Coordinates of C-alpha atoms in Angstrom, one line a residue:
Chain H
M1 CA 126.9 39.1 53.7
A2 CA 129.3 39.5 50.8
P3 CA 128.8 42.5 48.5
T4 CA 127.8 40.4 45.5
T5 CA 124.8 38.9 47.3
E6 CA 123.2 42.3 48.0
T7 CA 120.8 43.8 45.5
L8 CA 122.7 46.1 43.2
T9 CA 120.9 49.5 43.5
A10 CA 121.8 52.8 42.0
E11 CA 122.5 54.1 45.5
R12 CA 125.1 51.3 46.1
I13 CA 126.8 52.1 42.8
L14 CA 126.9 55.8 43.7
E15 CA 128.4 55.1 47.1
A16 CA 131.1 52.9 45.5
T17 CA 131.7 55.5 42.8
E18 CA 132.4 58.1 45.5
E19 CA 134.9 55.8 47.1
V20 CA 136.6 55.0 43.8
L21 CA 136.8 58.8 43.0
R22 CA 138.3 59.4 46.4
R23 CA 140.9 56.7 45.9
H24 CA 141.8 57.2 42.2
G25 CA 140.9 60.9 41.6
P26 CA 138.6 62.2 38.9
A27 CA 141.0 61.7 36.0
K28 CA 141.7 57.9 36.6
A29 CA 138.5 56.6 38.1
T30 CA 136.7 54.2 35.6
V31 CA 133.5 52.2 35.5
V32 CA 135.6 49.0 35.7
D33 CA 137.0 50.2 39.1
V34 CA 133.5 50.8 40.3
A35 CA 132.3 47.3 39.2
R36 CA 135.4 45.7 40.8
A37 CA 134.8 47.5 44.1
L38 CA 131.2 46.1 44.1
G39 CA 132.2 42.6 42.9
V40 CA 130.0 42.9 39.9
S41 CA 130.6 43.0 36.1
H42 CA 130.8 46.5 34.5
G43 CA 127.7 45.5 32.5
S44 CA 125.7 45.4 35.7
V45 CA 126.8 49.0 36.4
Y46 CA 125.9 50.1 32.9
R47 CA 122.4 48.7 33.4
H48 CA 121.9 51.4 36.0
F49 CA 124.0 54.2 34.4
R50 CA 124.2 54.0 30.6
T51 CA 127.4 55.9 30.2
K52 CA 130.4 56.8 32.4
A53 CA 129.3 60.5 31.9
A54 CA 125.8 59.6 33.3
L55 CA 127.4 57.9 36.3
R56 CA 129.7 60.9 37.0
E57 CA 126.7 63.3 36.7
A58 CA 124.6 61.2 39.1
V59 CA 127.3 61.1 41.7
T60 CA 127.8 64.9 41.4
K61 CA 124.1 65.5 41.8
R62 CA 124.0 63.2 44.8
W63 CA 126.9 65.1 46.4
L64 CA 125.2 68.5 45.7
D65 CA 121.8 67.3 46.9
R66 CA 123.2 66.3 50.3
T67 CA 123.7 70.1 51.0
S68 CA 120.3 71.1 49.7
E69 CA 118.5 68.4 51.6
E70 CA 120.3 69.4 54.8
L71 CA 119.1 73.0 54.3
A72 CA 115.5 72.2 53.3
G73 CA 114.6 71.6 56.9
L74 CA 115.4 75.2 57.7
V75 CA 113.0 76.6 55.1
A76 CA 109.7 75.8 56.9
G77 CA 111.3 77.1 60.1
D78 CA 109.1 75.8 62.9
R79 CA 111.9 76.7 65.3
D80 CA 112.3 80.2 63.8
P81 CA 109.0 82.0 63.5
D82 CA 110.9 85.3 62.9
P83 CA 111.6 85.5 59.1
E84 CA 114.9 87.4 59.6
A85 CA 116.2 84.8 62.0
R86 CA 115.2 82.0 59.6
L87 CA 117.0 83.7 56.7
R88 CA 120.1 84.3 58.8
D89 CA 120.1 80.7 60.0
W90 CA 119.7 79.4 56.5
L91 CA 122.6 81.5 55.2
A92 CA 124.8 80.5 58.1
A93 CA 123.9 76.8 57.6
L94 CA 124.8 77.0 53.9
F95 CA 128.2 78.5 54.8
A96 CA 128.7 75.9 57.5
A97 CA 127.8 73.0 55.2
K98 CA 130.1 74.1 52.4
R99 CA 132.9 74.9 54.9
R100 CA 132.6 71.4 56.4
K101 CA 132.9 69.8 53.0
A102 CA 136.0 71.9 52.2
C103 CA 137.8 71.4 55.6
E104 CA 136.9 67.8 56.5
D105 CA 137.7 66.3 53.1
P106 CA 139.6 68.8 50.9
E107 CA 140.6 66.0 48.4
L108 CA 137.0 64.9 47.9
L109 CA 136.1 68.6 47.4
A110 CA 138.8 69.0 44.8
T111 CA 137.5 65.9 43.0
Y112 CA 133.9 67.2 43.0
M113 CA 135.1 70.6 41.8
V114 CA 136.4 68.8 38.7
L115 CA 133.1 66.9 38.3
V116 CA 131.1 70.1 38.9
G117 CA 133.1 71.7 36.1
E118 CA 132.0 68.9 33.8
N119 CA 128.4 68.9 34.8
G120 CA 126.9 72.4 34.2
E121 CA 123.4 71.1 34.4
A122 CA 123.8 69.5 37.8
V123 CA 125.2 72.8 39.1
G124 CA 122.4 74.8 37.6
A125 CA 119.9 72.5 39.2
H126 CA 121.7 72.8 42.6
I127 CA 121.7 76.6 42.4
A128 CA 118.0 76.5 41.4
D129 CA 117.3 74.3 44.4
L130 CA 119.1 76.6 46.8
T131 CA 117.7 79.9 45.4
G132 CA 114.2 78.2 45.4
Q133 CA 114.6 77.6 49.2
L134 CA 115.7 81.2 49.6
T135 CA 112.7 82.4 47.5
R136 CA 110.3 80.6 49.9
I137 CA 112.0 82.2 52.9
V138 CA 111.9 85.7 51.4
A139 CA 108.2 85.3 50.3
A140 CA 107.2 84.1 53.8
G141 CA 109.0 87.1 55.2
V142 CA 107.1 89.4 52.8
A143 CA 103.8 87.7 53.6
A144 CA 104.5 88.2 57.4
G145 CA 105.2 91.9 56.8
A146 CA 108.9 91.6 57.9
F147 CA 110.5 92.1 54.5
A148 CA 109.8 94.7 51.9
P149 CA 112.5 94.2 49.2
A150 CA 112.5 96.4 46.1
A151 CA 112.2 93.4 43.8
D152 CA 110.1 90.2 43.7
A153 CA 111.0 87.3 46.0
E154 CA 112.8 85.3 43.3
T155 CA 115.0 88.2 42.1
T156 CA 115.7 89.1 45.8
A157 CA 116.6 85.5 46.5
R158 CA 119.1 85.4 43.6
A159 CA 120.6 88.7 44.8
L160 CA 121.0 87.2 48.3
F161 CA 122.7 84.1 46.9
H162 CA 125.1 86.1 44.7
A163 CA 125.9 88.6 47.4
T164 CA 126.9 85.8 49.8
G165 CA 128.9 83.9 47.2
R166 CA 132.2 84.4 49.0
F167 CA 130.7 82.4 51.9
H168 CA 129.4 79.4 49.9
D169 CA 131.2 79.2 46.6
P170 CA 133.9 76.5 47.0
S171 CA 136.3 78.5 44.8
Y172 CA 136.7 80.7 48.0
A173 CA 137.4 77.7 50.2
R174 CA 141.0 78.8 50.8
E175 CA 139.7 82.0 52.5
W176 CA 137.3 80.2 54.9
T177 CA 140.1 79.6 57.4
E178 CA 141.1 83.3 57.6
P179 CA 140.6 84.8 61.0
D180 CA 138.2 87.6 59.8
I181 CA 135.9 85.3 57.8
E182 CA 133.1 85.2 60.4
T183 CA 133.2 89.0 60.9
D184 CA 133.1 89.5 57.1
F185 CA 130.2 87.1 56.8
T186 CA 128.2 88.9 59.6
A187 CA 128.9 92.3 58.0
V188 CA 127.6 91.2 54.6
V189 CA 124.5 89.5 56.1
D190 CA 123.8 92.5 58.4
L191 CA 123.8 94.8 55.3
L192 CA 121.6 92.5 53.3
M193 CA 119.1 92.1 56.2
R194 CA 118.9 95.9 56.5
G195 CA 118.1 96.0 52.8
L196 CA 115.3 93.5 53.2
R197 CA 113.5 94.9 56.2
A198 CA 110.1 96.5 55.8
Chain Y
M1 CA 165.7 106.4 18.2
A2 CA 166.8 102.9 18.8
P3 CA 165.6 101.3 22.1
T4 CA 169.1 101.0 23.5
T5 CA 169.7 104.8 23.3
E6 CA 166.7 105.5 25.5
T7 CA 167.2 105.7 29.2
L8 CA 166.3 102.4 30.8
T9 CA 163.6 103.2 33.3
A10 CA 161.7 100.9 35.6
E11 CA 158.6 101.8 33.6
R12 CA 160.2 100.7 30.3
I13 CA 161.3 97.4 31.9
L14 CA 157.7 96.8 33.2
E15 CA 156.2 97.6 29.8
A16 CA 158.6 95.1 28.1
T17 CA 157.9 92.5 30.8
E18 CA 154.2 92.7 30.1
E19 CA 154.9 92.2 26.4
V20 CA 157.2 89.2 27.2
L21 CA 154.6 87.7 29.5
R22 CA 151.9 88.1 26.8
R23 CA 154.2 86.4 24.3
H24 CA 155.7 83.6 26.3
G25 CA 153.2 83.1 29.1
P26 CA 153.9 83.2 32.8
A27 CA 155.7 79.9 33.1
K28 CA 158.3 80.5 30.4
A29 CA 159.0 84.3 30.6
T30 CA 162.5 85.0 31.8
V31 CA 164.5 88.1 32.7
V32 CA 166.8 87.3 29.7
D33 CA 163.7 87.6 27.5
V34 CA 162.9 91.0 28.9
A35 CA 166.5 92.2 28.5
R36 CA 166.6 91.0 24.9
A37 CA 163.3 92.7 24.1
L38 CA 164.9 96.0 25.4
G39 CA 168.2 95.4 23.7
V40 CA 170.1 95.6 27.1
S41 CA 172.0 93.1 29.2
H42 CA 170.1 91.2 31.9
G43 CA 172.4 92.9 34.4
S44 CA 170.8 96.3 33.5
V45 CA 167.4 94.9 34.3
Y46 CA 168.6 93.5 37.6
R47 CA 169.9 97.0 38.6
H48 CA 166.2 98.1 38.6
F49 CA 164.6 94.8 39.9
R50 CA 166.9 92.7 42.1
T51 CA 165.2 89.4 41.4
K52 CA 162.9 87.8 38.9
A53 CA 160.3 87.6 41.7
A54 CA 160.6 91.3 42.4
L55 CA 160.1 92.1 38.7
R56 CA 157.0 89.8 38.5
E57 CA 155.6 91.4 41.6
A58 CA 156.1 94.9 40.2
V59 CA 154.5 94.1 36.9
T60 CA 151.5 92.6 38.8
K61 CA 151.2 95.7 41.0
R62 CA 151.3 97.9 37.9
W63 CA 148.5 95.9 36.3
L64 CA 146.3 96.0 39.4
D65 CA 147.1 99.8 40.0
R66 CA 145.7 100.6 36.6
T67 CA 142.2 99.7 37.8
S68 CA 142.5 101.5 41.1
E69 CA 143.8 104.7 39.5
E70 CA 140.9 104.6 36.9
L71 CA 138.4 104.4 39.8
A72 CA 140.1 106.9 42.1
G73 CA 138.6 109.8 40.0
L74 CA 135.1 108.6 40.9
V75 CA 135.7 108.8 44.7
A76 CA 135.7 112.6 45.0
G77 CA 132.7 112.7 42.7
D78 CA 132.4 116.3 41.5
R79 CA 129.9 115.0 38.9
D80 CA 127.9 113.0 41.4
P81 CA 127.0 115.0 44.4
D82 CA 124.5 112.3 45.4
P83 CA 126.3 109.7 47.5
E84 CA 124.2 106.8 46.3
A85 CA 124.8 107.7 42.7
R86 CA 128.5 108.0 43.4
L87 CA 128.6 104.6 45.0
R88 CA 126.6 103.0 42.2
D89 CA 128.8 104.6 39.6
W90 CA 132.0 103.3 41.4
L91 CA 130.7 99.7 41.7
A92 CA 129.6 99.8 38.0
A93 CA 133.0 101.2 37.0
L94 CA 134.8 98.5 38.9
F95 CA 132.7 95.8 37.2
A96 CA 133.2 97.5 33.8
A97 CA 137.0 97.8 34.3
K98 CA 137.4 94.1 35.3
R99 CA 135.1 92.9 32.5
R100 CA 137.1 94.9 29.9
K101 CA 140.3 93.3 31.1
A102 CA 138.7 89.8 30.9
C103 CA 137.0 90.2 27.5
E104 CA 139.5 92.3 25.6
D105 CA 142.6 90.3 26.5
P106 CA 141.7 86.9 28.1
E107 CA 145.2 85.5 27.7
L108 CA 146.8 88.5 29.5
L109 CA 144.2 88.1 32.2
A110 CA 145.0 84.4 32.6
T111 CA 148.7 85.3 32.8
Y112 CA 148.0 87.9 35.5
M113 CA 145.8 85.4 37.4
V114 CA 148.9 83.2 37.7
L115 CA 151.0 86.2 38.9
V116 CA 148.3 87.3 41.3
G117 CA 148.4 83.8 42.8
E118 CA 152.1 84.2 43.4
N119 CA 151.9 87.7 44.8
G120 CA 149.6 87.7 47.8
E121 CA 150.9 91.0 49.0
A122 CA 150.2 92.9 45.8
V123 CA 146.7 91.5 45.8
G124 CA 146.2 92.5 49.5
A125 CA 147.4 96.0 48.7
H126 CA 145.1 96.2 45.7
I127 CA 142.0 95.2 47.8
A128 CA 143.1 97.6 50.5
D129 CA 143.2 100.4 47.8
L130 CA 139.8 99.6 46.5
T131 CA 138.1 99.1 49.9
G132 CA 139.8 102.4 50.9
Q133 CA 138.1 104.2 48.0
L134 CA 134.8 102.6 49.0
T135 CA 135.3 103.6 52.6
R136 CA 135.7 107.3 51.6
I137 CA 132.5 107.1 49.5
V138 CA 130.6 105.5 52.4
A139 CA 132.0 108.0 55.0
A140 CA 131.0 110.9 52.7
G141 CA 127.5 109.5 52.4
V142 CA 127.2 109.1 56.1
A143 CA 128.5 112.7 56.6
A144 CA 125.9 113.9 54.1
G145 CA 123.1 112.1 56.0
A146 CA 122.3 109.8 53.0
F147 CA 123.7 106.6 54.5
A148 CA 123.2 105.1 57.9
P149 CA 124.9 101.7 57.9
A150 CA 124.8 99.4 61.0
A151 CA 128.6 99.3 61.1
D152 CA 131.4 101.8 60.6
A153 CA 132.4 103.0 57.1
E154 CA 135.4 100.6 56.8
T155 CA 133.4 97.5 57.8
T156 CA 130.6 98.5 55.5
A157 CA 133.0 99.1 52.6
R158 CA 134.5 95.6 53.1
A159 CA 131.0 94.2 53.1
L160 CA 130.1 96.0 49.9
F161 CA 133.2 94.8 48.3
H162 CA 132.6 91.1 49.3
A163 CA 128.9 91.2 48.4
T164 CA 129.7 92.4 44.9
G165 CA 132.6 89.9 44.4
R166 CA 130.8 88.0 41.6
F167 CA 131.0 91.3 39.6
H168 CA 134.7 92.1 40.0
D169 CA 136.5 88.9 41.0
P170 CA 138.2 87.6 37.8
S171 CA 137.5 84.0 38.9
Y172 CA 133.9 84.8 37.8
A173 CA 135.0 86.1 34.4
R174 CA 133.3 83.3 32.5
E175 CA 129.9 84.4 33.9
W176 CA 130.4 88.0 32.8
T177 CA 129.1 87.2 29.3
E178 CA 125.9 85.6 30.5
P179 CA 122.7 87.3 29.4
D180 CA 121.4 87.9 33.0
I181 CA 124.6 89.3 34.4
E182 CA 123.5 93.0 34.3
T183 CA 120.1 92.2 35.9
D184 CA 121.9 90.2 38.6
F185 CA 124.3 93.0 39.2
T186 CA 121.5 95.6 39.5
A187 CA 119.5 93.3 41.9
V188 CA 122.5 93.0 44.2
V189 CA 123.4 96.7 44.1
D190 CA 119.7 97.7 44.7
L191 CA 119.6 95.4 47.8
L192 CA 122.8 96.8 49.2
M193 CA 121.8 100.5 48.6
R194 CA 118.6 99.8 50.5
G195 CA 120.7 98.4 53.3
L196 CA 122.8 101.6 53.4
R197 CA 120.1 104.3 53.2
A198 CA 119.4 106.5 56.2

């Protein structure tokens, strides 16, 4: 089946856009490159994404959403009935997901760091997604009597997110291969868990 | 008194270097510019700093030391006999000092961020200075029976430093003017203090 005979979906355009970004870098990638990779006219691409900026924002959102979706499964926590274990697992999974992105494909990460800089709204939505998941874990822990933070669940979730920034913010990616990084992560999480406990 | 008649000290060279860096930026500033600003030969500068790299490292160290020296006075804490108040004051003073540097002179900060990237050892020593101060505050709090962290004072101090990175790492300087930044800072510190208390 040749590419042109497949239905042109937004998802196929976004996949092709990621490939084009990987090959050409964020400065040079154009909508024409994306259309060429798909064997369609650039008009067909514009029918799905009205501007180049909209396409770049959508591909950034898709990349960020991959992480949030991966973590969402840990929020309900059927496997971790203990709220503290669930929270520790979630924070460790966030660190692992970001580290995987940084180590497995550093060029694609660098590309997305440029896009993320352009798309403040996509980043804001991503952080809201993640702190929303954290809020649900904290609230469940409070309801179960395991956590008794000084502030409400949402404020506490934001504080947890900010306090662990060194272990998920890609601007620290260079430090994620340091030998002490796991020890540092555990020390921060231990201190935070102690601050949460009832 | 003309500049040339003053004794040429390392301190005078470093002051002039900072001025030259401010004027020319980190890429263009040369030892010849520094010598010219002082009205001396570049050989005189090289008698104090054997290479351009050594001069750049020394000026970076001096800039970083200004912050550590400012904070050192809060470690002994004659004014704050309460360990938690002392720790809160120290963390707030670190944030305030970094924020002042970022807001009052963003160009000089950008210059020093370049130098800091070149001088890993100076940064390592600066972080060791700061976490050393924090270690003394934590240890004093443990001795006074106010703190009972899960780990030793040094590990705990590093965890406190990492968990508050968003509020002292200059790569976050752009976020320090956001309206919620003080609330976010207080939420993180409250959570950490709760994790430290005996």
